[in-house]
């Protein structure tokens, strides 16, 4: 009996051991190999590469600047960026991963962003560099203006602006070199309906669609973002003549620009000397030739913003010009004569000399529109009189709502 009991107990123990081994093997086969974190090289493959296209998209956000032609300027900046990224990875642990993910979202090319239900029907967003190449003159110069929904609406400034080119003297062909920068989706949709070269300048988290009152709401940030975008144009190797959309064009401005001009800005009030810092600058009409020195000027302009918090780019421009442009920047600044490039602040009365007319020194969209329409009608009347051989003196109708 004792031997039988011992044999039964030994058999039960062996059966239990075999059963446990069997279930362990089955579990391992069903679950597969133990899980482990992916190797570092696999994680790094998920990091977006910063290509020229993504640099342009990132420049809109002010996070990554596009490549420059001057390698001696680019290299120190890229070296500093590498050091900053290394410090971020070593000092912040998990926070660095979150920062890396945010950067990938920012630098994603605009053409790859998903459309939202509120996005308007539109053409495929085009690469900025390609648009510039198509719009530029043979010497790589583009005309450029910026609009939002309020200024692009039918019957508003964009229509009046384009109409002035059709009625100007030798200006109709200039529209073929015009890049219209839309600040919101509706403006982009409207631009595509009336013009060939349109670019949607998207800024995440900001709405530039409504009429922007001077120094209120998003006006300040819109002006500085526009300024940074102009720098991007220069860095891509293109010169530009920027014009506000509330400017009427009657003649080509290029004959009035010196071949060696670098930074040339219009004036609210012109003191008679184009080199004088005593002129009252107005960024509504701005010519900048692409070069290393003008890019450095924009960098100096942007960095000076911190010294004048709460001020717009035109105010800061005036201050840095009055201070004197640092010698290492190397760019010269000139101002345009209001006798040719006039506005509601100060304008030439001789229509035989006028090149442009700007609705400056005026508040309110409707007030500006009212007087600009009268200015365009006066210009048409002047041309009819000249065509009929009537060369008697003729000037603008004043006063209006703004112009006096």
mmCIF file of C-alpha atoms in Angstrom:
data_model
loop_
_atom_site.group_PDB
_atom_site.id
_atom_site.type_symbol
_atom_site.label_atom_id
_atom_site.label_comp_id
_atom_site.label_asym_id
_atom_site.label_seq_id
_atom_site.Cartn_x
_atom_site.Cartn_y
_atom_site.Cartn_z
ATOM 1 C CA UNK A 1 0.000 0.000 0.000
ATOM 2 C CA UNK A 2 2.822 2.356 0.956
ATOM 3 C CA UNK A 3 4.615 1.757 -2.346
ATOM 4 C CA UNK A 4 1.355 2.321 -4.289
ATOM 5 C CA UNK A 5 0.697 5.592 -2.500
ATOM 6 C CA UNK A 6 4.251 6.739 -3.120
ATOM 7 C CA UNK A 7 3.997 5.875 -6.828
ATOM 8 C CA UNK A 8 0.704 7.760 -7.162
ATOM 9 C CA UNK A 9 2.134 10.873 -5.491
ATOM 10 C CA UNK A 10 5.276 10.736 -7.670
ATOM 11 C CA UNK A 11 3.153 10.341 -10.822
ATOM 12 C CA UNK A 12 0.932 13.298 -9.860
ATOM 13 C CA UNK A 13 3.993 15.504 -9.228
ATOM 14 C CA UNK A 14 5.504 14.614 -12.608
ATOM 15 C CA UNK A 15 2.179 15.282 -14.338
ATOM 16 C CA UNK A 16 1.957 18.690 -12.687
ATOM 17 C CA UNK A 17 5.476 19.615 -13.808
ATOM 18 C CA UNK A 18 4.779 18.566 -17.429
ATOM 19 C CA UNK A 19 1.485 20.500 -17.419
ATOM 20 C CA UNK A 20 3.167 23.712 -16.218
ATOM 21 C CA UNK A 21 5.906 23.397 -18.840
ATOM 22 C CA UNK A 22 3.332 22.792 -21.565
ATOM 23 C CA UNK A 23 1.202 25.857 -20.684
ATOM 24 C CA UNK A 24 4.303 28.072 -20.460
ATOM 25 C CA UNK A 25 5.464 27.058 -23.928
ATOM 26 C CA UNK A 26 1.983 27.607 -25.401
ATOM 27 C CA UNK A 27 1.732 31.072 -23.881
ATOM 28 C CA UNK A 28 5.115 32.097 -25.262
ATOM 29 C CA UNK A 29 4.240 30.812 -28.732
ATOM 30 C CA UNK A 30 0.920 32.656 -28.732
ATOM 31 C CA UNK A 31 2.237 36.037 -27.575
ATOM 32 C CA UNK A 32 5.307 36.085 -29.788
ATOM 33 C CA UNK A 33 8.714 37.414 -28.793
ATOM 34 C CA UNK A 34 9.023 39.861 -25.884
ATOM 35 C CA UNK A 35 8.339 43.458 -26.846
ATOM 36 C CA UNK A 36 11.118 46.077 -26.638
ATOM 37 C CA UNK A 37 11.541 49.726 -27.589
ATOM 38 C CA UNK A 38 12.609 50.320 -31.230
ATOM 39 C CA UNK A 39 16.287 51.082 -31.800
ATOM 40 C CA UNK A 40 17.394 54.684 -31.960
ATOM 41 C CA UNK A 41 17.975 54.655 -35.727
ATOM 42 C CA UNK A 42 14.359 53.542 -36.245
ATOM 43 C CA UNK A 43 13.099 56.401 -34.080
ATOM 44 C CA UNK A 44 15.226 58.918 -35.986
ATOM 45 C CA UNK A 45 13.683 57.814 -39.286
ATOM 46 C CA UNK A 46 10.419 59.356 -38.105
ATOM 47 C CA UNK A 47 11.976 62.832 -37.918
ATOM 48 C CA UNK A 48 10.997 65.069 -40.833
ATOM 49 C CA UNK A 49 13.859 66.300 -42.967
ATOM 50 C CA UNK A 50 14.125 70.051 -43.463
ATOM 51 C CA UNK A 51 14.184 70.414 -47.230
ATOM 52 C CA UNK A 52 14.142 73.761 -49.108
ATOM 53 C CA UNK A 53 10.359 73.482 -49.446
ATOM 54 C CA UNK A 54 9.883 72.906 -45.733
ATOM 55 C CA UNK A 55 12.216 75.793 -44.932
ATOM 56 C CA UNK A 56 9.924 78.129 -46.880
ATOM 57 C CA UNK A 57 6.880 76.852 -44.983
ATOM 58 C CA UNK A 58 8.716 77.203 -41.684
ATOM 59 C CA UNK A 59 9.767 80.750 -42.569
ATOM 60 C CA UNK A 60 6.106 81.724 -42.580
ATOM 61 C CA UNK A 61 6.037 80.776 -38.915
ATOM 62 C CA UNK A 62 9.387 82.370 -38.152
ATOM 63 C CA UNK A 63 10.860 79.063 -36.883
ATOM 64 C CA UNK A 64 13.305 77.911 -39.566
ATOM 65 C CA UNK A 65 14.820 80.293 -42.073
ATOM 66 C CA UNK A 66 15.221 79.246 -45.711
ATOM 67 C CA UNK A 67 18.630 78.590 -47.159
ATOM 68 C CA UNK A 68 20.639 81.601 -48.269
ATOM 69 C CA UNK A 69 22.996 81.886 -51.199
ATOM 70 C CA UNK A 70 25.814 83.228 -48.997
ATOM 71 C CA UNK A 71 27.280 80.175 -47.235
ATOM 72 C CA UNK A 72 29.355 82.284 -44.872
ATOM 73 C CA UNK A 73 26.146 83.678 -43.388
ATOM 74 C CA UNK A 74 24.223 80.377 -43.267
ATOM 75 C CA UNK A 75 26.861 78.184 -41.650
ATOM 76 C CA UNK A 76 27.050 79.910 -38.232
ATOM 77 C CA UNK A 77 23.257 79.943 -37.964
ATOM 78 C CA UNK A 78 22.971 76.223 -38.746
ATOM 79 C CA UNK A 79 25.796 75.426 -36.300
ATOM 80 C CA UNK A 80 23.968 77.319 -33.567
ATOM 81 C CA UNK A 81 20.730 75.485 -34.391
ATOM 82 C CA UNK A 82 22.557 72.133 -34.065
ATOM 83 C CA UNK A 83 23.940 73.110 -30.664
ATOM 84 C CA UNK A 84 20.514 74.224 -29.494
ATOM 85 C CA UNK A 85 18.935 70.936 -30.569
ATOM 86 C CA UNK A 86 21.655 68.947 -28.798
ATOM 87 C CA UNK A 87 21.162 70.940 -25.610
ATOM 88 C CA UNK A 88 17.410 70.398 -25.847
ATOM 89 C CA UNK A 89 17.805 66.629 -26.172
ATOM 90 C CA UNK A 90 20.242 66.366 -23.258
ATOM 91 C CA UNK A 91 18.533 68.769 -20.877
ATOM 92 C CA UNK A 92 14.808 68.194 -21.250
ATOM 93 C CA UNK A 93 14.271 64.458 -21.695
ATOM 94 C CA UNK A 94 10.631 63.833 -22.592
ATOM 95 C CA UNK A 95 10.046 67.541 -23.273
ATOM 96 C CA UNK A 96 12.483 67.345 -26.176
ATOM 97 C CA UNK A 97 10.317 64.700 -27.850
ATOM 98 C CA UNK A 98 7.291 66.964 -27.599
ATOM 99 C CA UNK A 99 9.289 69.915 -28.981
ATOM 100 C CA UNK A 100 10.496 67.739 -31.882
ATOM 101 C CA UNK A 101 6.925 66.728 -32.694
ATOM 102 C CA UNK A 102 5.795 70.359 -32.650
ATOM 103 C CA UNK A 103 8.614 71.346 -34.991
ATOM 104 C CA UNK A 104 7.628 68.622 -37.451
ATOM 105 C CA UNK A 105 4.108 70.002 -37.508
ATOM 106 C CA UNK A 106 5.344 73.548 -38.114
ATOM 107 C CA UNK A 107 7.766 72.789 -40.936
ATOM 108 C CA UNK A 108 5.347 70.601 -42.875
ATOM 109 C CA UNK A 109 4.952 72.060 -46.379
ATOM 110 C CA UNK A 110 1.698 73.915 -46.858
ATOM 111 C CA UNK A 111 0.839 71.767 -49.867
ATOM 112 C CA UNK A 112 0.766 68.687 -47.608
ATOM 113 C CA UNK A 113 -1.542 70.132 -44.955
ATOM 114 C CA UNK A 114 -4.990 68.596 -44.783
ATOM 115 C CA UNK A 115 -7.923 70.715 -45.791
ATOM 116 C CA UNK A 116 -10.383 71.585 -43.082
ATOM 117 C CA UNK A 117 -14.153 71.783 -43.620
ATOM 118 C CA UNK A 118 -13.896 75.587 -43.495
ATOM 119 C CA UNK A 119 -11.217 75.732 -46.219
ATOM 120 C CA UNK A 120 -12.530 77.220 -49.496
ATOM 121 C CA UNK A 121 -12.354 75.466 -52.858
ATOM 122 C CA UNK A 122 -8.946 76.354 -54.285
ATOM 123 C CA UNK A 123 -6.144 75.478 -56.638
ATOM 124 C CA UNK A 124 -3.398 73.303 -55.268
ATOM 125 C CA UNK A 125 -1.166 75.482 -53.107
ATOM 126 C CA UNK A 126 1.987 76.054 -55.135
ATOM 127 C CA UNK A 127 5.579 76.169 -54.020
ATOM 128 C CA UNK A 128 6.685 79.739 -53.292
ATOM 129 C CA UNK A 129 9.942 79.403 -55.183
ATOM 130 C CA UNK A 130 8.156 78.120 -58.286
ATOM 131 C CA UNK A 131 5.622 80.972 -58.159
ATOM 132 C CA UNK A 132 8.420 83.516 -57.884
ATOM 133 C CA UNK A 133 10.248 82.014 -60.859
ATOM 134 C CA UNK A 134 7.127 82.180 -62.985
ATOM 135 C CA UNK A 135 6.183 85.723 -61.968
ATOM 136 C CA UNK A 136 9.624 87.344 -61.962
ATOM 137 C CA UNK A 137 11.105 89.583 -64.626
ATOM 138 C CA UNK A 138 14.291 88.414 -66.410
ATOM 139 C CA UNK A 139 16.372 90.123 -63.707
ATOM 140 C CA UNK A 140 14.485 88.166 -60.978
ATOM 141 C CA UNK A 141 12.307 91.012 -59.716
ATOM 142 C CA UNK A 142 8.683 90.552 -58.675
ATOM 143 C CA UNK A 143 5.920 92.965 -57.830
ATOM 144 C CA UNK A 144 4.129 91.928 -54.671
ATOM 145 C CA UNK A 145 1.070 92.941 -52.687
ATOM 146 C CA UNK A 146 -0.795 91.464 -49.714
ATOM 147 C CA UNK A 147 -4.548 91.133 -49.192
ATOM 148 C CA UNK A 148 -7.028 89.721 -46.717
ATOM 149 C CA UNK A 149 -10.704 88.903 -47.156
ATOM 150 C CA UNK A 150 -11.922 92.439 -46.406
ATOM 151 C CA UNK A 151 -9.568 94.020 -48.964
ATOM 152 C CA UNK A 152 -10.099 91.346 -51.622
ATOM 153 C CA UNK A 153 -13.913 91.350 -51.705
ATOM 154 C CA UNK A 154 -15.553 92.123 -55.091
ATOM 155 C CA UNK A 155 -15.659 95.875 -55.643
ATOM 156 C CA UNK A 156 -13.028 96.480 -52.970
ATOM 157 C CA UNK A 157 -9.327 97.361 -53.160
ATOM 158 C CA UNK A 158 -8.066 94.403 -55.187
ATOM 159 C CA UNK A 159 -10.400 95.187 -58.103
ATOM 160 C CA UNK A 160 -9.542 98.896 -58.003
ATOM 161 C CA UNK A 161 -5.827 98.136 -57.741
ATOM 162 C CA UNK A 162 -5.847 95.848 -60.797
ATOM 163 C CA UNK A 163 -7.998 98.300 -62.745
ATOM 164 C CA UNK A 164 -5.401 101.043 -62.291
ATOM 165 C CA UNK A 165 -2.820 98.910 -64.130
ATOM 166 C CA UNK A 166 -5.184 98.621 -67.091
ATOM 167 C CA UNK A 167 -5.593 102.409 -67.314
ATOM 168 C CA UNK A 168 -2.012 103.403 -66.553
ATOM 169 C CA UNK A 169 0.587 104.402 -69.112
ATOM 170 C CA UNK A 170 2.703 101.339 -69.902
ATOM 171 C CA UNK A 171 1.622 99.482 -66.771
ATOM 172 C CA UNK A 172 -0.690 96.756 -68.036
ATOM 173 C CA UNK A 173 2.149 94.289 -68.661
ATOM 174 C CA UNK A 174 3.440 94.731 -65.095
ATOM 175 C CA UNK A 175 0.539 92.655 -63.763
ATOM 176 C CA UNK A 176 2.187 89.592 -65.295
ATOM 177 C CA UNK A 177 4.938 90.012 -62.700
ATOM 178 C CA UNK A 178 2.638 90.520 -59.714
ATOM 179 C CA UNK A 179 2.490 88.018 -56.849
ATOM 180 C CA UNK A 180 -0.591 88.486 -54.657
ATOM 181 C CA UNK A 181 -0.042 87.202 -51.124
ATOM 182 C CA UNK A 182 -3.334 86.170 -49.509
ATOM 183 C CA UNK A 183 -3.444 86.320 -45.708
ATOM 184 C CA UNK A 184 -6.466 84.012 -45.389
ATOM 185 C CA UNK A 185 -8.389 81.358 -47.307
ATOM 186 C CA UNK A 186 -11.163 83.587 -48.624
ATOM 187 C CA UNK A 187 -8.661 86.112 -49.953
ATOM 188 C CA UNK A 188 -6.782 83.253 -51.649
ATOM 189 C CA UNK A 189 -10.000 82.015 -53.273
ATOM 190 C CA UNK A 190 -10.857 85.516 -54.493
ATOM 191 C CA UNK A 191 -7.332 86.067 -55.829
ATOM 192 C CA UNK A 192 -7.465 82.847 -57.837
ATOM 193 C CA UNK A 193 -10.666 84.095 -59.472
ATOM 194 C CA UNK A 194 -9.060 87.283 -60.840
ATOM 195 C CA UNK A 195 -5.285 86.779 -60.972
ATOM 196 C CA UNK A 196 -2.658 84.259 -62.082
ATOM 197 C CA UNK A 197 -0.091 84.276 -59.273
ATOM 198 C CA UNK A 198 -1.542 83.851 -55.783
ATOM 199 C CA UNK A 199 0.142 82.574 -52.633
ATOM 200 C CA UNK A 200 -1.632 81.703 -49.398
ATOM 201 C CA UNK A 201 0.481 82.887 -46.465
ATOM 202 C CA UNK A 202 -0.870 80.742 -43.622
ATOM 203 C CA UNK A 203 -0.174 81.583 -39.991
ATOM 204 C CA UNK A 204 -1.442 78.965 -37.547
ATOM 205 C CA UNK A 205 -3.665 80.304 -34.794
ATOM 206 C CA UNK A 206 -4.126 83.782 -36.321
ATOM 207 C CA UNK A 207 -7.017 85.211 -38.336
ATOM 208 C CA UNK A 208 -6.177 88.072 -40.698
ATOM 209 C CA UNK A 209 -9.462 87.907 -42.643
ATOM 210 C CA UNK A 210 -11.249 90.911 -41.119
ATOM 211 C CA UNK A 211 -10.445 94.565 -41.729
ATOM 212 C CA UNK A 212 -7.361 95.253 -39.637
ATOM 213 C CA UNK A 213 -7.623 98.588 -37.857
ATOM 214 C CA UNK A 214 -4.363 100.442 -37.436
ATOM 215 C CA UNK A 215 -2.448 99.153 -34.376
ATOM 216 C CA UNK A 216 -5.425 97.112 -33.191
ATOM 217 C CA UNK A 217 -6.215 93.394 -33.037
ATOM 218 C CA UNK A 218 -3.854 91.315 -35.162
ATOM 219 C CA UNK A 219 -2.593 94.331 -37.148
ATOM 220 C CA UNK A 220 0.794 94.503 -35.433
ATOM 221 C CA UNK A 221 1.578 90.817 -35.866
ATOM 222 C CA UNK A 222 0.334 90.863 -39.458
ATOM 223 C CA UNK A 223 2.768 93.679 -40.319
ATOM 224 C CA UNK A 224 5.736 91.911 -38.746
ATOM 225 C CA UNK A 225 4.844 88.567 -40.380
ATOM 226 C CA UNK A 226 4.657 90.377 -43.707
ATOM 227 C CA UNK A 227 8.065 91.895 -43.035
ATOM 228 C CA UNK A 228 9.561 88.458 -42.339
ATOM 229 C CA UNK A 229 7.980 87.120 -45.519
ATOM 230 C CA UNK A 230 9.692 89.884 -47.516
ATOM 231 C CA UNK A 231 12.999 88.743 -46.061
ATOM 232 C CA UNK A 232 12.204 85.222 -47.250
ATOM 233 C CA UNK A 233 11.810 86.544 -50.818
ATOM 234 C CA UNK A 234 15.274 88.096 -50.632
ATOM 235 C CA UNK A 235 16.786 84.921 -49.208
ATOM 236 C CA UNK A 236 15.360 82.970 -52.138
ATOM 237 C CA UNK A 237 17.329 85.259 -54.462
ATOM 238 C CA UNK A 238 14.531 87.526 -55.748
ATOM 239 C CA UNK A 239 14.295 91.312 -55.605
ATOM 240 C CA UNK A 240 10.860 92.769 -54.993
ATOM 241 C CA UNK A 241 8.807 95.906 -55.284
ATOM 242 C CA UNK A 242 6.158 95.643 -52.606
ATOM 243 C CA UNK A 243 3.016 97.742 -52.962
ATOM 244 C CA UNK A 244 0.054 98.096 -50.659
ATOM 245 C CA UNK A 245 -3.187 97.190 -52.375
ATOM 246 C CA UNK A 246 -4.599 100.674 -51.625
ATOM 247 C CA UNK A 247 -2.123 102.205 -54.087
ATOM 248 C CA UNK A 248 -3.120 103.056 -57.663
ATOM 249 C CA UNK A 249 -0.484 102.596 -60.370
ATOM 250 C CA UNK A 250 -0.400 105.074 -63.277
ATOM 251 C CA UNK A 251 3.157 104.701 -64.596
ATOM 252 C CA UNK A 252 6.035 102.269 -64.172
ATOM 253 C CA UNK A 253 8.169 103.118 -61.134
ATOM 254 C CA UNK A 254 11.322 101.386 -62.381
ATOM 255 C CA UNK A 255 12.673 104.358 -64.407
ATOM 256 C CA UNK A 256 12.726 106.290 -61.120
ATOM 257 C CA UNK A 257 14.818 103.678 -59.296
ATOM 258 C CA UNK A 258 18.588 103.949 -59.448
ATOM 259 C CA UNK A 259 20.371 100.869 -60.870
ATOM 260 C CA UNK A 260 22.379 100.610 -57.632
ATOM 261 C CA UNK A 261 19.309 101.033 -55.382
ATOM 262 C CA UNK A 262 19.259 98.685 -52.408
ATOM 263 C CA UNK A 263 16.442 99.670 -50.010
ATOM 264 C CA UNK A 264 14.050 102.318 -51.307
ATOM 265 C CA UNK A 265 10.894 103.286 -49.391
ATOM 266 C CA UNK A 266 8.059 105.697 -50.093
ATOM 267 C CA UNK A 267 7.324 108.652 -47.829
ATOM 268 C CA UNK A 268 4.310 110.115 -46.116
ATOM 269 C CA UNK A 269 6.157 113.452 -46.223
ATOM 270 C CA UNK A 270 9.223 114.036 -48.388
ATOM 271 C CA UNK A 271 11.747 116.665 -47.234
ATOM 272 C CA UNK A 272 13.430 117.046 -50.623
ATOM 273 C CA UNK A 273 16.494 114.827 -50.098
ATOM 274 C CA UNK A 274 16.104 111.107 -50.911
ATOM 275 C CA UNK A 275 19.005 110.224 -48.579
ATOM 276 C CA UNK A 276 17.758 112.188 -45.572
ATOM 277 C CA UNK A 277 16.659 110.238 -42.464
ATOM 278 C CA UNK A 278 14.318 113.157 -41.855
ATOM 279 C CA UNK A 279 11.857 111.800 -44.418
ATOM 280 C CA UNK A 280 8.710 110.215 -43.009
ATOM 281 C CA UNK A 281 8.842 106.589 -44.178
ATOM 282 C CA UNK A 282 5.857 104.597 -45.404
ATOM 283 C CA UNK A 283 6.315 100.891 -46.150
ATOM 284 C CA UNK A 284 3.364 100.881 -48.546
ATOM 285 C CA UNK A 285 5.774 101.085 -51.471
ATOM 286 C CA UNK A 286 9.111 99.398 -50.911
ATOM 287 C CA UNK A 287 11.782 98.256 -53.350
ATOM 288 C CA UNK A 288 14.559 95.949 -52.105
ATOM 289 C CA UNK A 289 17.246 94.374 -54.272
ATOM 290 C CA UNK A 290 18.273 90.873 -53.240
ATOM 291 C CA UNK A 291 21.829 90.768 -51.873
ATOM 292 C CA UNK A 292 23.722 89.710 -48.763
ATOM 293 C CA UNK A 293 23.632 93.277 -47.447
ATOM 294 C CA UNK A 294 19.872 93.694 -47.830
ATOM 295 C CA UNK A 295 19.262 90.360 -46.096
ATOM 296 C CA UNK A 296 21.470 91.599 -43.239
ATOM 297 C CA UNK A 297 19.429 94.796 -43.192
ATOM 298 C CA UNK A 298 16.232 92.789 -42.713
ATOM 299 C CA UNK A 299 17.863 90.747 -39.972
ATOM 300 C CA UNK A 300 18.859 93.984 -38.230
ATOM 301 C CA UNK A 301 15.329 95.317 -38.754
ATOM 302 C CA UNK A 302 13.717 92.207 -37.287
ATOM 303 C CA UNK A 303 16.082 91.989 -34.326
ATOM 304 C CA UNK A 304 15.485 95.666 -33.494
ATOM 305 C CA UNK A 305 11.826 94.911 -32.819
ATOM 306 C CA UNK A 306 12.732 93.766 -29.298
ATOM 307 C CA UNK A 307 14.040 97.253 -28.487
ATOM 308 C CA UNK A 308 10.702 98.842 -29.374
ATOM 309 C CA UNK A 309 8.007 96.545 -27.955
ATOM 310 C CA UNK A 310 4.491 97.164 -29.201
ATOM 311 C CA UNK A 311 5.658 99.140 -32.257
ATOM 312 C CA UNK A 312 5.035 98.292 -35.902
ATOM 313 C CA UNK A 313 7.724 97.627 -38.472
ATOM 314 C CA UNK A 314 7.494 101.112 -40.021
ATOM 315 C CA UNK A 315 8.225 102.777 -36.669
ATOM 316 C CA UNK A 316 11.235 100.520 -36.113
ATOM 317 C CA UNK A 317 12.471 101.191 -39.670
ATOM 318 C CA UNK A 318 12.370 104.925 -38.995
ATOM 319 C CA UNK A 319 14.338 104.514 -35.766
ATOM 320 C CA UNK A 320 17.092 102.318 -37.165
ATOM 321 C CA UNK A 321 17.520 104.656 -40.161
ATOM 322 C CA UNK A 322 17.765 107.682 -37.891
ATOM 323 C CA UNK A 323 20.270 105.807 -35.701
ATOM 324 C CA UNK A 324 22.272 104.956 -38.799
ATOM 325 C CA UNK A 325 22.499 101.559 -40.424
ATOM 326 C CA UNK A 326 25.436 99.656 -38.837
ATOM 327 C CA UNK A 327 28.500 99.540 -41.126
ATOM 328 C CA UNK A 328 28.621 95.733 -41.115
ATOM 329 C CA UNK A 329 25.117 95.636 -42.651
ATOM 330 C CA UNK A 330 26.278 97.551 -45.695
ATOM 331 C CA UNK A 331 22.856 98.495 -47.137
ATOM 332 C CA UNK A 332 21.934 102.024 -48.145
ATOM 333 C CA UNK A 333 18.423 103.441 -47.684
ATOM 334 C CA UNK A 334 16.720 105.929 -50.003
ATOM 335 C CA UNK A 335 13.267 107.565 -50.042
ATOM 336 C CA UNK A 336 10.868 108.286 -52.905
ATOM 337 C CA UNK A 337 9.752 111.778 -53.885
ATOM 338 C CA UNK A 338 6.034 112.314 -53.232
ATOM 339 C CA UNK A 339 5.929 114.420 -56.398
ATOM 340 C CA UNK A 340 6.085 111.106 -58.261
ATOM 341 C CA UNK A 341 5.016 108.627 -55.579
ATOM 342 C CA UNK A 342 2.311 110.551 -53.792
ATOM 343 C CA UNK A 343 -0.446 109.831 -51.335
ATOM 344 C CA UNK A 344 -3.221 111.476 -49.440
ATOM 345 C CA UNK A 345 -0.664 112.857 -46.962
ATOM 346 C CA UNK A 346 1.345 114.677 -49.633
ATOM 347 C CA UNK A 347 0.903 114.346 -53.362
ATOM 348 C CA UNK A 348 2.074 115.899 -56.562
ATOM 349 C CA UNK A 349 -0.543 117.892 -58.430
ATOM 350 C CA UNK A 350 1.044 117.500 -61.855
ATOM 351 C CA UNK A 351 -0.575 114.425 -63.398
ATOM 352 C CA UNK A 352 2.122 114.450 -66.072
ATOM 353 C CA UNK A 353 4.617 113.310 -63.395
ATOM 354 C CA UNK A 354 2.581 111.100 -61.097
ATOM 355 C CA UNK A 355 3.546 107.421 -60.854
ATOM 356 C CA UNK A 356 1.445 106.125 -57.943
ATOM 357 C CA UNK A 357 -1.161 107.400 -55.492
ATOM 358 C CA UNK A 358 -1.466 105.897 -52.014
ATOM 359 C CA UNK A 359 -4.500 106.129 -49.689
ATOM 360 C CA UNK A 360 -2.316 106.906 -46.680
ATOM 361 C CA UNK A 361 -3.147 109.377 -43.881
ATOM 362 C CA UNK A 362 -6.688 108.029 -43.970
ATOM 363 C CA UNK A 363 -8.661 105.836 -41.579
ATOM 364 C CA UNK A 364 -11.422 103.467 -42.652
ATOM 365 C CA UNK A 365 -11.799 101.113 -45.562
ATOM 366 C CA UNK A 366 -14.813 102.861 -47.056
ATOM 367 C CA UNK A 367 -13.202 106.303 -46.801
ATOM 368 C CA UNK A 368 -10.127 105.076 -48.626
ATOM 369 C CA UNK A 369 -12.223 103.414 -51.325
ATOM 370 C CA UNK A 370 -14.343 106.513 -51.869
ATOM 371 C CA UNK A 371 -11.379 108.774 -52.502
ATOM 372 C CA UNK A 372 -9.364 106.247 -54.530
ATOM 373 C CA UNK A 373 -12.308 105.777 -56.890
ATOM 374 C CA UNK A 374 -12.382 109.538 -57.423
ATOM 375 C CA UNK A 375 -8.628 109.560 -58.028
ATOM 376 C CA UNK A 376 -8.966 106.849 -60.693
ATOM 377 C CA UNK A 377 -11.802 108.762 -62.381
ATOM 378 C CA UNK A 378 -9.679 111.916 -62.378
ATOM 379 C CA UNK A 379 -6.852 109.969 -64.005
ATOM 380 C CA UNK A 380 -9.174 108.662 -66.730
ATOM 381 C CA UNK A 381 -10.381 112.209 -67.398
ATOM 382 C CA UNK A 382 -6.792 113.430 -67.606
ATOM 383 C CA UNK A 383 -5.919 110.740 -70.168
ATOM 384 C CA UNK A 384 -8.972 111.628 -72.285
ATOM 385 C CA UNK A 385 -7.952 115.285 -72.313
ATOM 386 C CA UNK A 386 -4.380 114.454 -73.285
ATOM 387 C CA UNK A 387 -5.621 112.159 -76.072
ATOM 388 C CA UNK A 388 -7.805 115.018 -77.343
ATOM 389 C CA UNK A 389 -4.816 117.374 -77.384
ATOM 390 C CA UNK A 390 -6.003 119.432 -74.425
ATOM 391 C CA UNK A 391 -2.823 119.998 -72.430
ATOM 392 C CA UNK A 392 -4.261 122.606 -70.083
ATOM 393 C CA UNK A 393 -3.408 122.192 -66.430
ATOM 394 C CA UNK A 394 -5.465 119.503 -64.710
ATOM 395 C CA UNK A 395 -5.213 118.079 -61.186
ATOM 396 C CA UNK A 396 -7.068 116.003 -58.608
ATOM 397 C CA UNK A 397 -10.496 116.777 -57.209
ATOM 398 C CA UNK A 398 -10.221 117.885 -53.590
ATOM 399 C CA UNK A 399 -11.376 117.753 -50.887
ATOM 400 C CA UNK A 400 -12.739 114.261 -50.400
ATOM 401 C CA UNK A 401 -13.198 112.117 -47.341
ATOM 402 C CA UNK A 402 -9.439 111.753 -46.910
ATOM 403 C CA UNK A 403 -7.562 113.700 -49.559
ATOM 404 C CA UNK A 404 -7.350 117.493 -49.177
#
